[in-house]
Amino acid sequence: MATRYHAWMRAPLAITLDLDDTVWPIGPVISRAELALHAWLERNAPGTARRWPVDAMRALRDRIGRERTDLAHDFTEQRRLVLVHALADSGDDPRLAEGAFAAFFAARNAVECYPDAIDALVRMATRVPVAALTNGNADLAAIGLQGHFAFCLGAREHGKPKPSACIFHAACDRLGVAAADVLHVGDDAVHDIAGAAGAGLSTCWINRDGRPWPLDDVRPDLEFATLGALADWLEAGRDAQPRSLEHAA
C-alpha cells in the first residue's frame, strides 16, 4: 500500500493513541459483552431478559444515545440509563442496573488485541511517552495494558469527546509537550485524524483494511496498516517526506 505524505514531519516527542479499533477490534468485544449482559439478566431479571433481548437492548441503547446528546462523551452513563429504563419497563428493580452493568463492563474489558499491537506498544513506549486518548470507556488496568501508557484520558473523564480540540490539548498539557510535537494515532478519519489535525497535532491513520481515505479537506501525515509498521518507522528515525512511500503490512 502506498500513500502520499504531503508535508515534512519531525519525529514526535510524544504519542497519543486511540484504543478501540486501533489497539483491538471493538465490534466483537461489544457483541460478547451484550451476550454476557443478557445472560446476567436471564439469571437475575428474567422479565427484563424476555422483554429486552439483545437486539432490542441494542436498539434502546442507540435511541438513548440519540436522545441524550449531552452524554455523547459518556458511554458508561448511557449504558446505565439503558439498563435502568429496561429494568423499570419490565417491572424489575432498577437498582439491578449496577450489577447488570458490572457484568457488561467485565466482558467489555475482555479485549483481544491485534497481533501486532502489544509488541508495538512496548517498542513505541521505549522511545516516547504514549498516552491513551479514547472516546470509549475501556479500563486499561482491567485489561492489563496500563503499564504501557503514561496515562489514559477518556472522553468521560474530560467531559467532551474527540474530535473536540480541547481533549487533544488536555492530553498534550498532561504530557507536557506542545501539540506540534505530538503524534496522534487512530483509525477514525473524523474523530482521530481530522480532530487531531484541527488541534495542531501530527496524525497517523491506522488503516488495517486498506480503505480509501474518505475526507477531502484533511489528510493524515502518516498512514500504516498496523501499529507494528508505525513502530518500525519510529525506530528507523526517518522523516516522512512529500513523496509516495511503500508501507509495511
Short mmCIF file of C-alpha atoms in Angstrom, two decimals:
data_model
loop_
_atom_site.label_atom_id
_atom_site.label_comp_id
_atom_site.label_asym_id
_atom_site.label_seq_id
_atom_site.Cartn_x
_atom_site.Cartn_y
_atom_site.Cartn_z
CA MET A 1 0.00 0.00 0.00
CA ALA A 2 1.31 3.46 -0.83
CA THR A 3 0.29 6.90 0.30
CA ARG A 4 1.44 10.45 -0.25
CA TYR A 5 2.98 12.38 2.60
CA HIS A 6 2.13 15.99 1.95
CA ALA A 7 4.45 17.69 4.45
CA TRP A 8 7.68 17.22 6.31
CA MET A 9 7.15 15.67 9.69
CA ARG A 10 9.57 15.64 12.60
CA ALA A 11 9.85 12.61 14.81
CA PRO A 12 7.31 13.14 17.63
CA LEU A 13 8.22 13.83 21.22
CA ALA A 14 5.08 12.03 22.43
CA ILE A 15 2.21 9.97 21.06
CA THR A 16 -1.50 9.97 21.83
CA LEU A 17 -3.13 6.71 20.83
CA ASP A 18 -6.74 5.75 20.22
CA LEU A 19 -7.80 2.35 21.63
CA ASP A 20 -10.96 0.87 20.07
CA ASP A 21 -10.28 -0.41 16.53
CA THR A 22 -6.69 0.78 16.84
CA VAL A 23 -5.25 -1.47 19.56
CA TRP A 24 -8.07 -4.04 19.45
CA PRO A 25 -11.20 -4.60 17.33
CA ILE A 26 -14.21 -3.32 19.25
CA GLY A 27 -17.11 -4.93 17.37
CA PRO A 28 -16.55 -8.49 18.64
CA VAL A 29 -15.93 -7.18 22.17
CA ILE A 30 -19.25 -5.34 22.34
CA SER A 31 -21.10 -8.32 20.88
CA ARG A 32 -19.69 -10.61 23.59
CA ALA A 33 -20.44 -8.01 26.27
CA GLU A 34 -24.06 -7.76 25.13
CA LEU A 35 -24.39 -11.52 25.34
CA ALA A 36 -22.83 -11.53 28.82
CA LEU A 37 -25.29 -8.84 29.90
CA HIS A 38 -28.23 -10.81 28.55
CA ALA A 39 -27.06 -13.94 30.38
CA TRP A 40 -26.84 -11.94 33.62
CA LEU A 41 -30.35 -10.61 33.10
CA GLU A 42 -31.68 -14.13 32.44
CA ARG A 43 -30.34 -15.16 35.86
CA ASN A 44 -31.20 -12.03 37.82
CA ALA A 45 -34.02 -10.22 35.99
CA PRO A 46 -35.68 -12.76 33.67
CA GLY A 47 -38.60 -10.46 32.88
CA THR A 48 -36.20 -7.87 31.51
CA ALA A 49 -34.31 -10.54 29.56
CA ARG A 50 -37.55 -11.65 27.90
CA ARG A 51 -38.81 -8.15 27.15
CA TRP A 52 -35.43 -6.78 26.08
CA PRO A 53 -33.41 -9.40 24.16
CA VAL A 54 -30.04 -8.44 22.76
CA ASP A 55 -31.30 -6.78 19.55
CA ALA A 56 -33.98 -4.79 21.39
CA MET A 57 -31.48 -3.71 24.06
CA ARG A 58 -29.08 -2.59 21.35
CA ALA A 59 -31.82 -0.54 19.68
CA LEU A 60 -32.68 1.04 23.04
CA ARG A 61 -29.02 1.90 23.54
CA ASP A 62 -28.93 3.59 20.12
CA ARG A 63 -32.13 5.51 20.88
CA ILE A 64 -30.88 6.84 24.19
CA GLY A 65 -27.60 7.78 22.54
CA ARG A 66 -29.53 9.88 20.02
CA GLU A 67 -31.78 11.44 22.65
CA ARG A 68 -29.11 12.20 25.23
CA THR A 69 -26.64 14.19 23.19
CA ASP A 70 -25.43 15.71 26.45
CA LEU A 71 -23.95 12.28 27.22
CA ALA A 72 -22.12 11.84 23.91
CA HIS A 73 -18.88 11.74 25.90
CA ASP A 74 -20.08 9.18 28.46
CA PHE A 75 -20.82 5.69 27.18
CA THR A 76 -20.90 4.36 30.74
CA GLU A 77 -23.75 6.62 31.81
CA GLN A 78 -25.59 5.96 28.57
CA ARG A 79 -25.42 2.22 29.22
CA ARG A 80 -26.61 2.64 32.81
CA LEU A 81 -29.60 4.68 31.66
CA VAL A 82 -30.46 1.94 29.17
CA LEU A 83 -30.42 -0.66 31.93
CA VAL A 84 -32.49 1.43 34.35
CA HIS A 85 -35.08 2.02 31.63
CA ALA A 86 -35.23 -1.64 30.57
CA LEU A 87 -35.48 -2.92 34.14
CA ALA A 88 -38.19 -0.44 35.17
CA ASP A 89 -40.12 -1.02 31.95
CA SER A 90 -40.14 -4.76 32.68
CA GLY A 91 -41.23 -4.42 36.30
CA ASP A 92 -37.83 -5.37 37.69
CA ASP A 93 -35.87 -3.42 40.30
CA PRO A 94 -33.91 -0.59 38.61
CA ARG A 95 -31.27 -0.97 41.30
CA LEU A 96 -30.19 -4.13 39.50
CA ALA A 97 -28.66 -1.86 36.87
CA GLU A 98 -25.38 -1.69 38.79
CA GLY A 99 -24.91 -5.46 38.79
CA ALA A 100 -26.01 -5.69 35.18
CA PHE A 101 -23.55 -3.02 34.13
CA ALA A 102 -20.75 -4.75 36.03
CA ALA A 103 -21.39 -7.92 34.03
CA PHE A 104 -21.37 -5.96 30.78
CA PHE A 105 -18.25 -3.99 31.72
CA ALA A 106 -16.22 -7.05 32.69
CA ALA A 107 -16.86 -8.54 29.27
CA ARG A 108 -16.27 -5.19 27.59
CA ASN A 109 -12.74 -5.22 29.00
CA ALA A 110 -12.01 -8.78 27.83
CA VAL A 111 -10.41 -7.47 24.65
CA GLU A 112 -8.21 -9.35 22.21
CA CYS A 113 -5.52 -7.04 20.87
CA TYR A 114 -4.47 -7.07 17.25
CA PRO A 115 -1.48 -9.42 16.82
CA ASP A 116 0.96 -6.57 16.30
CA ALA A 117 -0.36 -4.25 19.00
CA ILE A 118 1.33 -5.19 22.26
CA ASP A 119 4.81 -5.54 20.79
CA ALA A 120 4.31 -2.21 19.01
CA LEU A 121 3.20 -0.54 22.26
CA VAL A 122 6.32 -1.79 24.02
CA ARG A 123 8.56 -0.57 21.22
CA MET A 124 6.90 2.85 20.96
CA ALA A 125 6.89 3.41 24.72
CA THR A 126 10.66 2.84 24.89
CA ARG A 127 11.13 5.82 22.58
CA VAL A 128 8.49 8.38 23.59
CA PRO A 129 5.68 8.70 26.17
CA VAL A 130 2.46 7.15 24.87
CA ALA A 131 -0.90 8.31 26.24
CA ALA A 132 -4.22 6.63 25.50
CA LEU A 133 -6.86 9.05 24.22
CA THR A 134 -10.26 7.46 23.80
CA ASN A 135 -13.95 8.17 23.42
CA GLY A 136 -14.65 4.72 24.83
CA ASN A 137 -14.72 3.50 28.41
CA ALA A 138 -12.13 0.75 28.39
CA ASP A 139 -10.30 0.15 31.69
CA LEU A 140 -6.62 -0.34 30.86
CA ALA A 141 -5.87 -1.66 34.34
CA ALA A 142 -8.54 -4.35 34.00
CA ILE A 143 -7.29 -5.18 30.51
CA GLY A 144 -3.69 -5.41 31.74
CA LEU A 145 -2.22 -2.75 29.45
CA GLN A 146 -1.96 0.18 31.86
CA GLY A 147 1.81 -0.23 32.19
CA HIS A 148 2.36 0.58 28.52
CA PHE A 149 0.83 4.06 28.81
CA ALA A 150 1.82 7.28 30.56
CA PHE A 151 -1.91 7.78 31.28
CA CYS A 152 -5.33 7.29 29.75
CA LEU A 153 -7.55 10.28 29.08
CA GLY A 154 -11.13 9.32 28.24
CA ALA A 155 -13.93 11.48 26.96
CA ARG A 156 -15.96 10.63 30.08
CA GLU A 157 -13.20 11.98 32.33
CA HIS A 158 -12.54 15.03 30.17
CA GLY A 159 -16.18 15.98 29.52
CA LYS A 160 -16.03 16.20 25.72
CA PRO A 161 -15.20 13.58 23.09
CA LYS A 162 -12.94 13.58 20.10
CA PRO A 163 -12.92 15.32 17.64
CA SER A 164 -13.14 18.29 20.04
CA ALA A 165 -9.79 20.08 20.06
CA CYS A 166 -9.88 20.51 23.83
CA ILE A 167 -9.42 16.81 24.60
CA PHE A 168 -6.30 16.69 22.43
CA HIS A 169 -4.96 19.84 24.09
CA ALA A 170 -5.68 18.40 27.54
CA ALA A 171 -3.63 15.31 26.67
CA CYS A 172 -0.76 17.45 25.37
CA ASP A 173 -0.84 19.50 28.57
CA ARG A 174 -0.61 16.35 30.71
CA LEU A 175 2.26 15.11 28.58
CA GLY A 176 4.00 18.48 28.91
CA VAL A 177 4.60 18.55 25.14
CA ALA A 178 3.47 21.14 22.61
CA ALA A 179 0.73 19.96 20.26
CA ALA A 180 3.01 20.37 17.23
CA ASP A 181 5.38 17.77 18.72
CA VAL A 182 2.69 15.17 19.48
CA LEU A 183 1.61 12.48 17.02
CA HIS A 184 -1.97 11.26 17.35
CA VAL A 185 -2.58 7.73 16.12
CA GLY A 186 -6.01 6.29 15.40
CA ASP A 187 -8.36 4.54 13.00
CA ASP A 188 -11.20 7.05 12.67
CA ALA A 189 -10.88 9.67 9.94
CA VAL A 190 -13.10 12.24 11.67
CA HIS A 191 -12.63 11.65 15.41
CA ASP A 192 -8.92 10.87 15.26
CA ILE A 193 -7.32 12.37 12.18
CA ALA A 194 -9.43 15.45 11.47
CA GLY A 195 -9.85 16.14 15.18
CA ALA A 196 -6.15 15.90 15.96
CA ALA A 197 -5.13 17.88 12.88
CA GLY A 198 -7.54 20.64 13.85
CA ALA A 199 -5.94 20.74 17.28
CA GLY A 200 -2.47 21.16 15.79
CA LEU A 201 -1.14 17.63 16.25
CA SER A 202 0.54 15.49 13.62
CA THR A 203 -1.54 12.47 12.65
CA CYS A 204 -1.15 8.82 11.77
CA TRP A 205 -4.03 6.84 10.31
CA ILE A 206 -4.03 3.13 11.14
CA ASN A 207 -5.81 1.68 8.13
CA ARG A 208 -5.91 -2.06 8.70
CA ASP A 209 -8.47 -2.75 5.97
CA GLY A 210 -6.89 -0.79 3.12
CA ARG A 211 -9.81 1.65 2.91
CA PRO A 212 -9.60 4.75 0.68
CA TRP A 213 -9.18 7.99 2.59
CA PRO A 214 -12.71 9.44 2.94
CA LEU A 215 -12.15 13.16 3.55
CA ASP A 216 -11.31 15.95 1.09
CA ASP A 217 -10.31 18.75 3.46
CA VAL A 218 -7.66 16.98 5.56
CA ARG A 219 -5.27 14.08 5.13
CA PRO A 220 -3.16 12.13 7.64
CA ASP A 221 0.56 12.86 7.84
CA LEU A 222 1.26 9.14 8.07
CA GLU A 223 -0.68 6.03 7.15
CA PHE A 224 0.17 2.48 8.15
CA ALA A 225 -1.68 -0.81 8.07
CA THR A 226 -0.53 -1.77 11.58
CA LEU A 227 0.87 -0.31 14.76
CA GLY A 228 3.88 -2.51 14.15
CA ALA A 229 4.64 -0.60 10.96
CA LEU A 230 4.42 2.67 12.87
CA ALA A 231 6.86 1.31 15.46
CA ASP A 232 9.22 0.36 12.62
CA TRP A 233 9.03 3.93 11.31
CA LEU A 234 9.77 5.38 14.74
CA GLU A 235 12.72 3.05 15.27
CA ALA A 236 14.13 3.92 11.85
CA GLY A 237 14.16 7.56 12.92
CA ARG A 238 13.39 8.76 9.44
CA ASP A 239 11.33 11.76 8.44
CA ALA A 240 8.22 11.40 6.34
CA GLN A 241 8.78 13.25 3.08
CA PRO A 242 6.32 14.54 0.47
CA ARG A 243 6.50 11.54 -1.87
CA SER A 244 4.79 8.18 -2.17
CA LEU A 245 6.29 5.52 0.09
CA GLU A 246 5.53 1.84 0.48
CA HIS A 247 4.23 0.89 3.93
CA ALA A 248 4.93 -2.26 5.83
CA ALA A 249 1.93 -4.54 6.09
#
